[in-house]
GROMACS .gro file of C-alpha atoms in nm:
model
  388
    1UNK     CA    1 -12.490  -0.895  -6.552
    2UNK     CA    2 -12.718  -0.830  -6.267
    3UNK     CA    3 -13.043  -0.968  -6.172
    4UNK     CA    4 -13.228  -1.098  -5.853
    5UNK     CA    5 -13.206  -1.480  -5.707
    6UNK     CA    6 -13.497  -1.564  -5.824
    7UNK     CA    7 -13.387  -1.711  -6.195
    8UNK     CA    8 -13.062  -1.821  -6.088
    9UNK     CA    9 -12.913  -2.114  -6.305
   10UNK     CA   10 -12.927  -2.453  -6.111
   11UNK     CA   11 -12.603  -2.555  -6.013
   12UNK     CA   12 -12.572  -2.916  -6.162
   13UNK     CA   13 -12.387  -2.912  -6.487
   14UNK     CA   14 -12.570  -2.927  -6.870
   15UNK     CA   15 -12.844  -2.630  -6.728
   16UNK     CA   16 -12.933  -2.421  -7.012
   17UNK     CA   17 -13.019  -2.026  -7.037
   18UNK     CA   18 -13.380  -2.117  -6.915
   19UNK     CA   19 -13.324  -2.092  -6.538
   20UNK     CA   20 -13.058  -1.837  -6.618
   21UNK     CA   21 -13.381  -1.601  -6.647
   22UNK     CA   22 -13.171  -1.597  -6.507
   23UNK     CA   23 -13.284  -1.534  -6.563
   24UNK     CA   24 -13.108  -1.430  -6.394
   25UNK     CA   25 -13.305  -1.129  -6.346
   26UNK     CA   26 -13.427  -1.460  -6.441
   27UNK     CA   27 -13.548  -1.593  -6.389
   28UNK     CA   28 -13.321  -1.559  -6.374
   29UNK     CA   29 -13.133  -1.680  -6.570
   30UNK     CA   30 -13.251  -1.587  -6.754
   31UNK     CA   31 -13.659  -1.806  -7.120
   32UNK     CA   32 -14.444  -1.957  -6.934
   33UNK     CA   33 -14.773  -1.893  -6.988
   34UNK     CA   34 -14.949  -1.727  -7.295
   35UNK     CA   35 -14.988  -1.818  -7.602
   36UNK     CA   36 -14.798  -1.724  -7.940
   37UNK     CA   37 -15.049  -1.628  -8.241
   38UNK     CA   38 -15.142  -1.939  -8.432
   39UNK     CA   39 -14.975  -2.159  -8.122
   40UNK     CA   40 -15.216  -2.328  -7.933
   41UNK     CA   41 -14.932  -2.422  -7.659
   42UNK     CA   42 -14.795  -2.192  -7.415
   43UNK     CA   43 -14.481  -2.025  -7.472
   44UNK     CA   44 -14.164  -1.856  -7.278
   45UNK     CA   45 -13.928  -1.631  -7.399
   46UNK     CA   46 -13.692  -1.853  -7.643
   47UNK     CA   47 -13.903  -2.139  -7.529
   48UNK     CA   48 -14.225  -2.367  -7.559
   49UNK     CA   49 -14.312  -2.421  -7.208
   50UNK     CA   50 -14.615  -2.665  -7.265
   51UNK     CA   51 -14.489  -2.998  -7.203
   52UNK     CA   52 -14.697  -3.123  -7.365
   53UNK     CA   53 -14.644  -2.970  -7.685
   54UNK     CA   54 -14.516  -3.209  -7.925
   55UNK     CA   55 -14.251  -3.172  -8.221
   56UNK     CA   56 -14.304  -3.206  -8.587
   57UNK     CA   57 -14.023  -3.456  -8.603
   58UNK     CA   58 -13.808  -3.592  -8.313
   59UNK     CA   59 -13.436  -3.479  -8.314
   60UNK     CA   60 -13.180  -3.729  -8.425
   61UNK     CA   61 -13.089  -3.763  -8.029
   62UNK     CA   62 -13.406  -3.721  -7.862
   63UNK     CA   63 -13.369  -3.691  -7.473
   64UNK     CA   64 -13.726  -3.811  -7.405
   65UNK     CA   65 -13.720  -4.123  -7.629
   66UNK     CA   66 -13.333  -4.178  -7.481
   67UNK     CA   67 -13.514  -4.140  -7.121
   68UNK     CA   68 -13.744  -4.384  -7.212
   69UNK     CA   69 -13.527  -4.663  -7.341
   70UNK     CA   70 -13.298  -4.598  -6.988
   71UNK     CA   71 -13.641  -4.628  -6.752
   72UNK     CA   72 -13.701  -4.969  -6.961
   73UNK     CA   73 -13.325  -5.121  -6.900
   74UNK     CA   74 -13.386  -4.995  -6.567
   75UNK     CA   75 -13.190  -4.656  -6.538
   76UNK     CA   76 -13.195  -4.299  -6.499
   77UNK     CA   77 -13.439  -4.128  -6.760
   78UNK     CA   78 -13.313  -3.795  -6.626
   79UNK     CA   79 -12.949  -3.872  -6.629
   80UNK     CA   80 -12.991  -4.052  -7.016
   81UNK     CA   81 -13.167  -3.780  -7.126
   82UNK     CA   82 -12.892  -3.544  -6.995
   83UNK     CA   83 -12.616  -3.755  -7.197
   84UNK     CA   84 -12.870  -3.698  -7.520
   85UNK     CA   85 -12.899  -3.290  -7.500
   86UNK     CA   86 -12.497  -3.328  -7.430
   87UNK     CA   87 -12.426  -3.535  -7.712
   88UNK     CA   88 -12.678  -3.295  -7.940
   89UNK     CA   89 -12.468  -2.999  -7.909
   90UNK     CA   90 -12.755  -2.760  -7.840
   91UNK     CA   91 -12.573  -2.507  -7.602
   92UNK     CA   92 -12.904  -2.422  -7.467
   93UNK     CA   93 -13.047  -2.750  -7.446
   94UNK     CA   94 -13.113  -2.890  -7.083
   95UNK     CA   95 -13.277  -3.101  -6.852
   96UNK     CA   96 -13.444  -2.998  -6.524
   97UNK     CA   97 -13.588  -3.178  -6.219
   98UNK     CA   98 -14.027  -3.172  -6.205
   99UNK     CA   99 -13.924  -2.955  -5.921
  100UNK     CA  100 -13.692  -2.715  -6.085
  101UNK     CA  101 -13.949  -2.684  -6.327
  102UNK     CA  102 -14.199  -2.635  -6.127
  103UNK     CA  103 -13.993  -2.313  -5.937
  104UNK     CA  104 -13.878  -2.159  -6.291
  105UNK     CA  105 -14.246  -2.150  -6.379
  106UNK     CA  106 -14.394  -2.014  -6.048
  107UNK     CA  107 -14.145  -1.765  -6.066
  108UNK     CA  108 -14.214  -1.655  -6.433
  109UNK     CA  109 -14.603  -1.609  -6.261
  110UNK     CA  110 -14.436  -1.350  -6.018
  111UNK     CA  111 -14.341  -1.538  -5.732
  112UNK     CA  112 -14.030  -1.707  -5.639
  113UNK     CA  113 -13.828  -1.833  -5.310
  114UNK     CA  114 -13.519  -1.621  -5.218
  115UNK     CA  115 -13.371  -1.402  -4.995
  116UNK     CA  116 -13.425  -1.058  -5.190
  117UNK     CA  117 -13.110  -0.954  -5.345
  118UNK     CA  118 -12.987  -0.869  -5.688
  119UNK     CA  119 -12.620  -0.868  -5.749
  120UNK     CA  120 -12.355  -0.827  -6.047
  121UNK     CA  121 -11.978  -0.925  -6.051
  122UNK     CA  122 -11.766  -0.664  -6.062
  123UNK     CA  123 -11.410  -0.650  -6.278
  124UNK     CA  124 -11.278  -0.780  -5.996
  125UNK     CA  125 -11.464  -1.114  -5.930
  126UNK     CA  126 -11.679  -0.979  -5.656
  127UNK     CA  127 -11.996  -1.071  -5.640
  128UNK     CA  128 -12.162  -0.670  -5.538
  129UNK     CA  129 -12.515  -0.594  -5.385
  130UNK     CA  130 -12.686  -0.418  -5.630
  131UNK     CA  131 -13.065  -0.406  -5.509
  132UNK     CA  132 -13.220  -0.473  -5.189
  133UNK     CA  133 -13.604  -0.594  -5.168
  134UNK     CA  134 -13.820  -0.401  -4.920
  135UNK     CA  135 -13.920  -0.626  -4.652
  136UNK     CA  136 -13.698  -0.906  -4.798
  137UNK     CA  137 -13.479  -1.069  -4.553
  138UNK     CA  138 -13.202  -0.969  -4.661
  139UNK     CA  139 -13.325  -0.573  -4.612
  140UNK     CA  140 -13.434  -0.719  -4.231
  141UNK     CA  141 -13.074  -0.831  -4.145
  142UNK     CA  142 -12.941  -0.498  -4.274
  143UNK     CA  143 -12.805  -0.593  -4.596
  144UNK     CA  144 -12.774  -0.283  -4.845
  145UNK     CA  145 -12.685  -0.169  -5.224
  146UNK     CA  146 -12.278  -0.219  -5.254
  147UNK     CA  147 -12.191  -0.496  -4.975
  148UNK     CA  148 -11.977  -0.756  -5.139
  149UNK     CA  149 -12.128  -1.129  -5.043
  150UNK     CA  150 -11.785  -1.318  -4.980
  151UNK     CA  151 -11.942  -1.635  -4.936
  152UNK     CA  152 -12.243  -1.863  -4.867
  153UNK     CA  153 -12.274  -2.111  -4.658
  154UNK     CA  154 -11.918  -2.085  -4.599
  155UNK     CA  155 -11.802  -2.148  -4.959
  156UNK     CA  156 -11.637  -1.843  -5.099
  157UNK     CA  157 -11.783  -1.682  -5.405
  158UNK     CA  158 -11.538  -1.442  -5.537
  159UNK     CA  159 -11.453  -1.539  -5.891
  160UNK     CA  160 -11.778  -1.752  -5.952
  161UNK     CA  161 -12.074  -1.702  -6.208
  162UNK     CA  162 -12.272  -1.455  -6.044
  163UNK     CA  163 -12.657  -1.654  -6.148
  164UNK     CA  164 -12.451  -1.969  -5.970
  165UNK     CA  165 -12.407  -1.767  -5.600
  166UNK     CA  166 -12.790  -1.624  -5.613
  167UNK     CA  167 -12.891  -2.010  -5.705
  168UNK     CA  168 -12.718  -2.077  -5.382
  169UNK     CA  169 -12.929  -1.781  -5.238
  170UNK     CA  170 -13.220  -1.889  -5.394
  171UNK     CA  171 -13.261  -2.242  -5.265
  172UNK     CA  172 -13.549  -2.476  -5.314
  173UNK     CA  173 -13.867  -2.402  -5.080
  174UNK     CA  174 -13.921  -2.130  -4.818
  175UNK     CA  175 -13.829  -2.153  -4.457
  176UNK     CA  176 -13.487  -2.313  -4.480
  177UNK     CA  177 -13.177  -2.071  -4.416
  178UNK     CA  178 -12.857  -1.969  -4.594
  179UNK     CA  179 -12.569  -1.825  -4.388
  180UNK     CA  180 -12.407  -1.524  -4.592
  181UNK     CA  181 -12.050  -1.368  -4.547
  182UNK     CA  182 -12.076  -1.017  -4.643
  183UNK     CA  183 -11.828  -0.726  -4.660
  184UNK     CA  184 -11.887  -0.335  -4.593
  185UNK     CA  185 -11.537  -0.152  -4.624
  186UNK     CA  186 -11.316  -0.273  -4.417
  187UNK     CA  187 -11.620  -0.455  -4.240
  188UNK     CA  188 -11.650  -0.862  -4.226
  189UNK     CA  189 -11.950  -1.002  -4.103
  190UNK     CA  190 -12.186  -1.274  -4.135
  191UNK     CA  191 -12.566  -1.335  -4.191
  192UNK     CA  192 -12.799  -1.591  -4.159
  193UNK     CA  193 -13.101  -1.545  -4.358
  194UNK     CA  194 -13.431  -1.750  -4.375
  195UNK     CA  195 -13.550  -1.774  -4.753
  196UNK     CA  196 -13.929  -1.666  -4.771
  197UNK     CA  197 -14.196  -1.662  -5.053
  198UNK     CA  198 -14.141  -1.355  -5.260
  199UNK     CA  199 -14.305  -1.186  -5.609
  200UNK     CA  200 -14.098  -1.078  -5.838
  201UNK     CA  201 -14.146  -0.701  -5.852
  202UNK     CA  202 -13.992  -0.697  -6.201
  203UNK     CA  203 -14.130  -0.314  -6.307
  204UNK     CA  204 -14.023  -0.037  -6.129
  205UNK     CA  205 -14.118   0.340  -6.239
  206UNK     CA  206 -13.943   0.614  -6.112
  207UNK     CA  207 -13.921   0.978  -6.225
  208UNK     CA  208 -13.598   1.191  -6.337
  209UNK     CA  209 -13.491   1.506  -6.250
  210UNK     CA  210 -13.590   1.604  -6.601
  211UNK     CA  211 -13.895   1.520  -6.615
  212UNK     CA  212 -13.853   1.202  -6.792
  213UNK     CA  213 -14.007   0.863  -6.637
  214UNK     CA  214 -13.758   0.578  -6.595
  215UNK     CA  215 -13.962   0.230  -6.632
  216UNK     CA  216 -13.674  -0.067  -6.549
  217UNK     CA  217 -13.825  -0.427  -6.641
  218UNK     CA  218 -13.595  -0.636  -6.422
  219UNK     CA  219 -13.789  -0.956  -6.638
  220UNK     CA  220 -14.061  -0.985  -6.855
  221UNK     CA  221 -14.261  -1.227  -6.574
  222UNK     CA  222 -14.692  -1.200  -6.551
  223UNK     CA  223 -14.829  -0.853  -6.597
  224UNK     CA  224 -14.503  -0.673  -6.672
  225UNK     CA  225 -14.604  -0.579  -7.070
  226UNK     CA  226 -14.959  -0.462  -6.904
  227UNK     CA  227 -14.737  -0.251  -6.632
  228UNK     CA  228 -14.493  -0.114  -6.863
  229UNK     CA  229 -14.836   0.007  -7.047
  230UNK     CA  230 -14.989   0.166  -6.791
  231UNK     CA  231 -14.662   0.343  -6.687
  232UNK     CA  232 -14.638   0.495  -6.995
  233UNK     CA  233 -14.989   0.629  -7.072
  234UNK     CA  234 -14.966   0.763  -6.696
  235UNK     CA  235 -14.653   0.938  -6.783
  236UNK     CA  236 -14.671   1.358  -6.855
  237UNK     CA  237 -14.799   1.418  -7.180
  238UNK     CA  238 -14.421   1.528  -7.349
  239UNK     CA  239 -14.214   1.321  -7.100
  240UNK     CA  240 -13.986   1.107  -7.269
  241UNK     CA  241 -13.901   0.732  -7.197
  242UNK     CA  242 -13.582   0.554  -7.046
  243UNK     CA  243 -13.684   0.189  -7.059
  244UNK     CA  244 -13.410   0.027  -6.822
  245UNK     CA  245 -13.355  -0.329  -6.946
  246UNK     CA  246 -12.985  -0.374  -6.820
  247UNK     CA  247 -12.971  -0.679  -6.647
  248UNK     CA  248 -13.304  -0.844  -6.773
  249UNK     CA  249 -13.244  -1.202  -6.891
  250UNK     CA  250 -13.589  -1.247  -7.041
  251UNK     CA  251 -13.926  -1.412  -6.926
  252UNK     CA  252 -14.271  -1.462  -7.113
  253UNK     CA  253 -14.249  -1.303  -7.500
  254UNK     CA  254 -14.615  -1.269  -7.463
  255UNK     CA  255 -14.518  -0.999  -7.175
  256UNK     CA  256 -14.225  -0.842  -7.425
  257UNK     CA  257 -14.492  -0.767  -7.720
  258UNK     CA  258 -14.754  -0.635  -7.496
  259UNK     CA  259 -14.429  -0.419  -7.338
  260UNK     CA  260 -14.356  -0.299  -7.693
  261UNK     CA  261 -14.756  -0.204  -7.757
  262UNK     CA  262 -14.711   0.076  -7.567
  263UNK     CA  263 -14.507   0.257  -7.756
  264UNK     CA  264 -14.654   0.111  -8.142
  265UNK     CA  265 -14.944   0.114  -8.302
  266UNK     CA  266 -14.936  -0.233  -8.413
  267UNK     CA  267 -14.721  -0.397  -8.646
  268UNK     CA  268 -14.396  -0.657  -8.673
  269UNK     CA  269 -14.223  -0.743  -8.297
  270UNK     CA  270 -14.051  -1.025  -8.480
  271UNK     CA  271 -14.042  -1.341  -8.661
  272UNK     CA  272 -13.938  -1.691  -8.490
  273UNK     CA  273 -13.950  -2.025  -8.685
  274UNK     CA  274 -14.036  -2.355  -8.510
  275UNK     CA  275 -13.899  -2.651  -8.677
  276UNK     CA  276 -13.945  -2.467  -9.020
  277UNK     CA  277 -14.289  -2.331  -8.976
  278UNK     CA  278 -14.244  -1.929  -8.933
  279UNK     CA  279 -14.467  -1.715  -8.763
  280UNK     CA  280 -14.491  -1.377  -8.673
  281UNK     CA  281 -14.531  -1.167  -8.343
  282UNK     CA  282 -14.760  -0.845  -8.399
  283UNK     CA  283 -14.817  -0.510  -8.124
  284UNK     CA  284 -15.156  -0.421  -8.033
  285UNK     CA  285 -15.236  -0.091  -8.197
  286UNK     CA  286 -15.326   0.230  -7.971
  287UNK     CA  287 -14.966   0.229  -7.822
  288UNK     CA  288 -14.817   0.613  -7.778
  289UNK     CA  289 -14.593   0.653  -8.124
  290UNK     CA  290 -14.499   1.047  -8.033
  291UNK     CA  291 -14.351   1.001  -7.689
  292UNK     CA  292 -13.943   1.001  -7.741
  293UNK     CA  293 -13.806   0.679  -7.629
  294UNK     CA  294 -13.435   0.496  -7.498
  295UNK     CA  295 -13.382   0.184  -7.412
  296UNK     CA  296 -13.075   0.078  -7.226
  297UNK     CA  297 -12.933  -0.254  -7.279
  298UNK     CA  298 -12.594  -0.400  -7.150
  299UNK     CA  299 -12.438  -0.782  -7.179
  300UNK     CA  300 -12.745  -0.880  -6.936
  301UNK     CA  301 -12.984  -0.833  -7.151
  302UNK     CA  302 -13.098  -1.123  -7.332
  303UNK     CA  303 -13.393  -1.304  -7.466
  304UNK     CA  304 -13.715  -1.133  -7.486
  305UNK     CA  305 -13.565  -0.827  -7.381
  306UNK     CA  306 -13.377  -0.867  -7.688
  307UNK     CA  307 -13.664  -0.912  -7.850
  308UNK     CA  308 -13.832  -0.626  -7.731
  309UNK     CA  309 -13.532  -0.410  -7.790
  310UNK     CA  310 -13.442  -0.523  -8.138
  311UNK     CA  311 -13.841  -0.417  -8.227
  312UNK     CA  312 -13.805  -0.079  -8.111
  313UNK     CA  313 -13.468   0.010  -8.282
  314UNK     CA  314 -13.563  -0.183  -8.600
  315UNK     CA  315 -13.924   0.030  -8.644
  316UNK     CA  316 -13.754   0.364  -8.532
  317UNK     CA  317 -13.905   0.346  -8.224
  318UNK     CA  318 -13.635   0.410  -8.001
  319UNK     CA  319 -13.252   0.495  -7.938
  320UNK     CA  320 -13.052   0.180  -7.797
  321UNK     CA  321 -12.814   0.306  -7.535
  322UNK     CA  322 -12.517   0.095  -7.372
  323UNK     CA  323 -12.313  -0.257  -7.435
  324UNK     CA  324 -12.380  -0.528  -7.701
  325UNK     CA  325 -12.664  -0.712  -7.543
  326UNK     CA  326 -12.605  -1.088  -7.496
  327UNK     CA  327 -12.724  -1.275  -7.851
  328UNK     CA  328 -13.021  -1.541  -7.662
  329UNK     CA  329 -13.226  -1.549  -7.957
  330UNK     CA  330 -13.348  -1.922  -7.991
  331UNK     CA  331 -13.642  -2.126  -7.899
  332UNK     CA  332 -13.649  -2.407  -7.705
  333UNK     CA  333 -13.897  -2.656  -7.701
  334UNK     CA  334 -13.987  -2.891  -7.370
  335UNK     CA  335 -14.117  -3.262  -7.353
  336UNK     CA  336 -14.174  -3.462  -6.997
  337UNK     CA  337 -13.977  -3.748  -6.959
  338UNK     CA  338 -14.116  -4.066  -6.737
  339UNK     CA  339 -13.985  -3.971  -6.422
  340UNK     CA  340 -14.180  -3.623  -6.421
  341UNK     CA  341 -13.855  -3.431  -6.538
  342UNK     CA  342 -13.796  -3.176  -6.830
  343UNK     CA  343 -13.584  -3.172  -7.119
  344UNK     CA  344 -13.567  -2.967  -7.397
  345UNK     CA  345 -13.409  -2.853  -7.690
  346UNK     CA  346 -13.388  -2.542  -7.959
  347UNK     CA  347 -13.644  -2.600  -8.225
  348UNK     CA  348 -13.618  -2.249  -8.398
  349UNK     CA  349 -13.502  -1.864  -8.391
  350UNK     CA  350 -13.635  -1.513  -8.349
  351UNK     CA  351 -13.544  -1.221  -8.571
  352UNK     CA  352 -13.633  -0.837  -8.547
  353UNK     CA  353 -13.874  -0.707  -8.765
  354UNK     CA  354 -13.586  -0.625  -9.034
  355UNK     CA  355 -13.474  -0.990  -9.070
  356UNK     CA  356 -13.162  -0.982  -8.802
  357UNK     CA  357 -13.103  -1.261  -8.569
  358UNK     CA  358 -13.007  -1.197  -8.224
  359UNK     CA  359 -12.870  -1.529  -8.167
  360UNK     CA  360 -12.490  -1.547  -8.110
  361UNK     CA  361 -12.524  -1.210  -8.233
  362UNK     CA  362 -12.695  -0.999  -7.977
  363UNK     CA  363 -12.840  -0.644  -8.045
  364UNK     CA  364 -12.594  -0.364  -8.136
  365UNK     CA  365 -12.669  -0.030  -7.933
  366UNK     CA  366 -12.680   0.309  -8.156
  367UNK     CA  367 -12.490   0.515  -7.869
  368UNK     CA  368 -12.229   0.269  -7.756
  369UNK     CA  369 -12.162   0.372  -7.351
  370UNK     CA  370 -11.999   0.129  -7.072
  371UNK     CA  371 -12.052   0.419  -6.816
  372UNK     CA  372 -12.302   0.693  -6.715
  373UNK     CA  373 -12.561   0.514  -6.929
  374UNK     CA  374 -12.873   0.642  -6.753
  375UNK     CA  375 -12.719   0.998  -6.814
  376UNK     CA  376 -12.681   0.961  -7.166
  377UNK     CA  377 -13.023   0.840  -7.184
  378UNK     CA  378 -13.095   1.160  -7.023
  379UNK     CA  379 -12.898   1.344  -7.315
  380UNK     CA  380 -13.087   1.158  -7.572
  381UNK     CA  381 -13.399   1.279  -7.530
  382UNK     CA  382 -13.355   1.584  -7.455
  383UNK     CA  383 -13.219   1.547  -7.819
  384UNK     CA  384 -13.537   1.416  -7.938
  385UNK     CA  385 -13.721   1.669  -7.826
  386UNK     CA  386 -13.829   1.552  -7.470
  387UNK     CA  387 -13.849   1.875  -7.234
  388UNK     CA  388 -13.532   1.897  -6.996
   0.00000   0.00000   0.00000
């Protein structure tokens, strides 16, 4: 799993998937704005991030009435409603800080605080350079695509959850500085970087040897569904598709449908439920229905990309390439507790347009491939009749 340090998951215990965006490529870890049809409130990928949306019912353990009952016998409403979401179950239940909140949904608006680097853990337990922001400061002290981090702020990393070393990358404002062990070969050295204000740069288009156009959506944050569109009805008239979602923990699932209008003319994205009530996610129509399409998925992948993938290989609108993609298929919903804090739990579930659920389940590629994805992609549609 791969992703940059902007949705790394906080590092106190009881986070859920939400900051995992994660998400995170997350976000990223990685689950703000728009609105879901016939949903006033505004909504996140597996989540309801209007806190003041209110429930149908209250759960049998509700975190915000346990929060309130603490703040009246004088005690922490954060740490009481923390107990609650524990005692609930609800793997992806959690509680955040106002300010946590506050950074997970400035981020999913296309800005975040970090350093600039996206990473994975290899078989190994090393945590591996993967990307490198231009202009980040990590590119400005020289970092590059395959150093190892060893550790930060002198606590080694190898072995650790890769979203919990870019949290520690990540920070909590702009301006303060992380020292960074890092490893080149045989080379050890050390780097102290100053965290800055950066945007997200989630979409990146690049073209193939073959003619095809590679779009990678690194998270589905503010404008990626409109820049996924444009990249495609820019694209050469018979040029097939590789949409890159490896990595991706999720974002807004307004962004995800708009993603998957560019390549239907309308229709099912998927059905979610919400406390009982279902409802139903639909594509804009006008979206390019000819152009052959293959989307690449790996154990990353979750949430709204899941979403987004499960659409297009349900409606036969694409060729799923890669790993079994992580199963983040639920929807949380958010309430503010007294003390400005956020806790929330799942209210409901998505499913593709054929009735699956993703949840605990995750999406199934049709061309199973741990290695040499992107050329198999490549193979693919020259298959479907892409020129090569």
């Amino acid at each position: 799993m791969s992703g940059p340090d902007l949705f790394a998951r906080p590092r106190r215990i009881g986070r859920g998937a939400a900051l995992t965006l994660v998400f995170a490529s997350v976000l990223a870890t990685g689950a703000a704005t728009g609105a879901l049809p016939g949903d006033g409130r505004k909504t996140a990928a597996g989540r309801d991030s209007s806190v003041a949306a209110a429930a149908h019912e209250k759960p049998l353990d509700d975190p915000a009435e346990a929060a309130e009952e603490a703040m009246a016998d004088g005690k922490s409403p954060a740490q009481a409603a923390e107990e609650a979401v524990s005692r609930s179950g609800d793997r992806w239940g959690a509680v955040y800080s106002q300010g946590e909140y506050e950074e997970f949904e400035q981020a999913l608006d296309g800005e975040y605080t970090g350093v600039g680097l996206w990473a994975r853990r290899t078989v190994d337990g090393e945590v591996q350079v993967t990307r490198v922001r231009g202009g980040s400061p990590a590119q400005l002290a020289g970092i590059r695509e395959g150093d190892r981090i060893a550790a930060v702020d002198g606590r080694p990393v190898t072995g650790r959850p890769v979203t919990e070393v870019l949290g520690l990358l990540r920070g909590e404002r702009a301006g303060t500085s992380v020292h960074v062990g890092l490893q080149r070969g045989t080379r050890a050295w050390s780097e102290t970087l100053r965290r800055a204000n950066l945007s997200t740069d989630s979409v990146a288009v690049t073209h193939l040897a073959d003619g095809a156009v590679l779009i990678k959506v690194s998270a589905f944050t503010k404008g990626a569904g409109s820049r996924v569109r444009t990249a495609v009805r820019a694209a050469p008239a018979r040029a097939g598709v590789v949409l890159d979602l490896r990595g991706n923990s999720g974002g807004l699932v307004t962004e995800a449908v708009t993603a998957a209008s560019a390549f239907l003319d309308g229709g099912l994205v998927a059905t979610y439920d919400v406390r009982g009530a279902q409802r139903a996610l639909h594509a804009e129509r006008g979206g390019n229905t000819s152009r052959p399409v293959v989307v690449l998925v790996d154990s990353g992948t979750m949430s709204a990309a899941e979403l987004l993938t499960g659409a297009l290989q349900d409606r036969g609108r694409a060729v799923v390439v890669g790993t079994r993609t992580f199963g983040k298929g639920s929807v949380q919903m958010p309430s503010r507790l007294p003390d400005g804090s956020v806790a929330e739990l799942t209210v409901g579930h998505y499913r593709t347009p054929s009735g699956r659920s993703v949840d605990g389940r995750g999406i199934t590629p049709d061309l199973e491939a741990a290695d040499g994805q992107l050329q198999r992609a490549e193979t693919v549609l020259s298959g479907l009749g892409a020129p090569s």
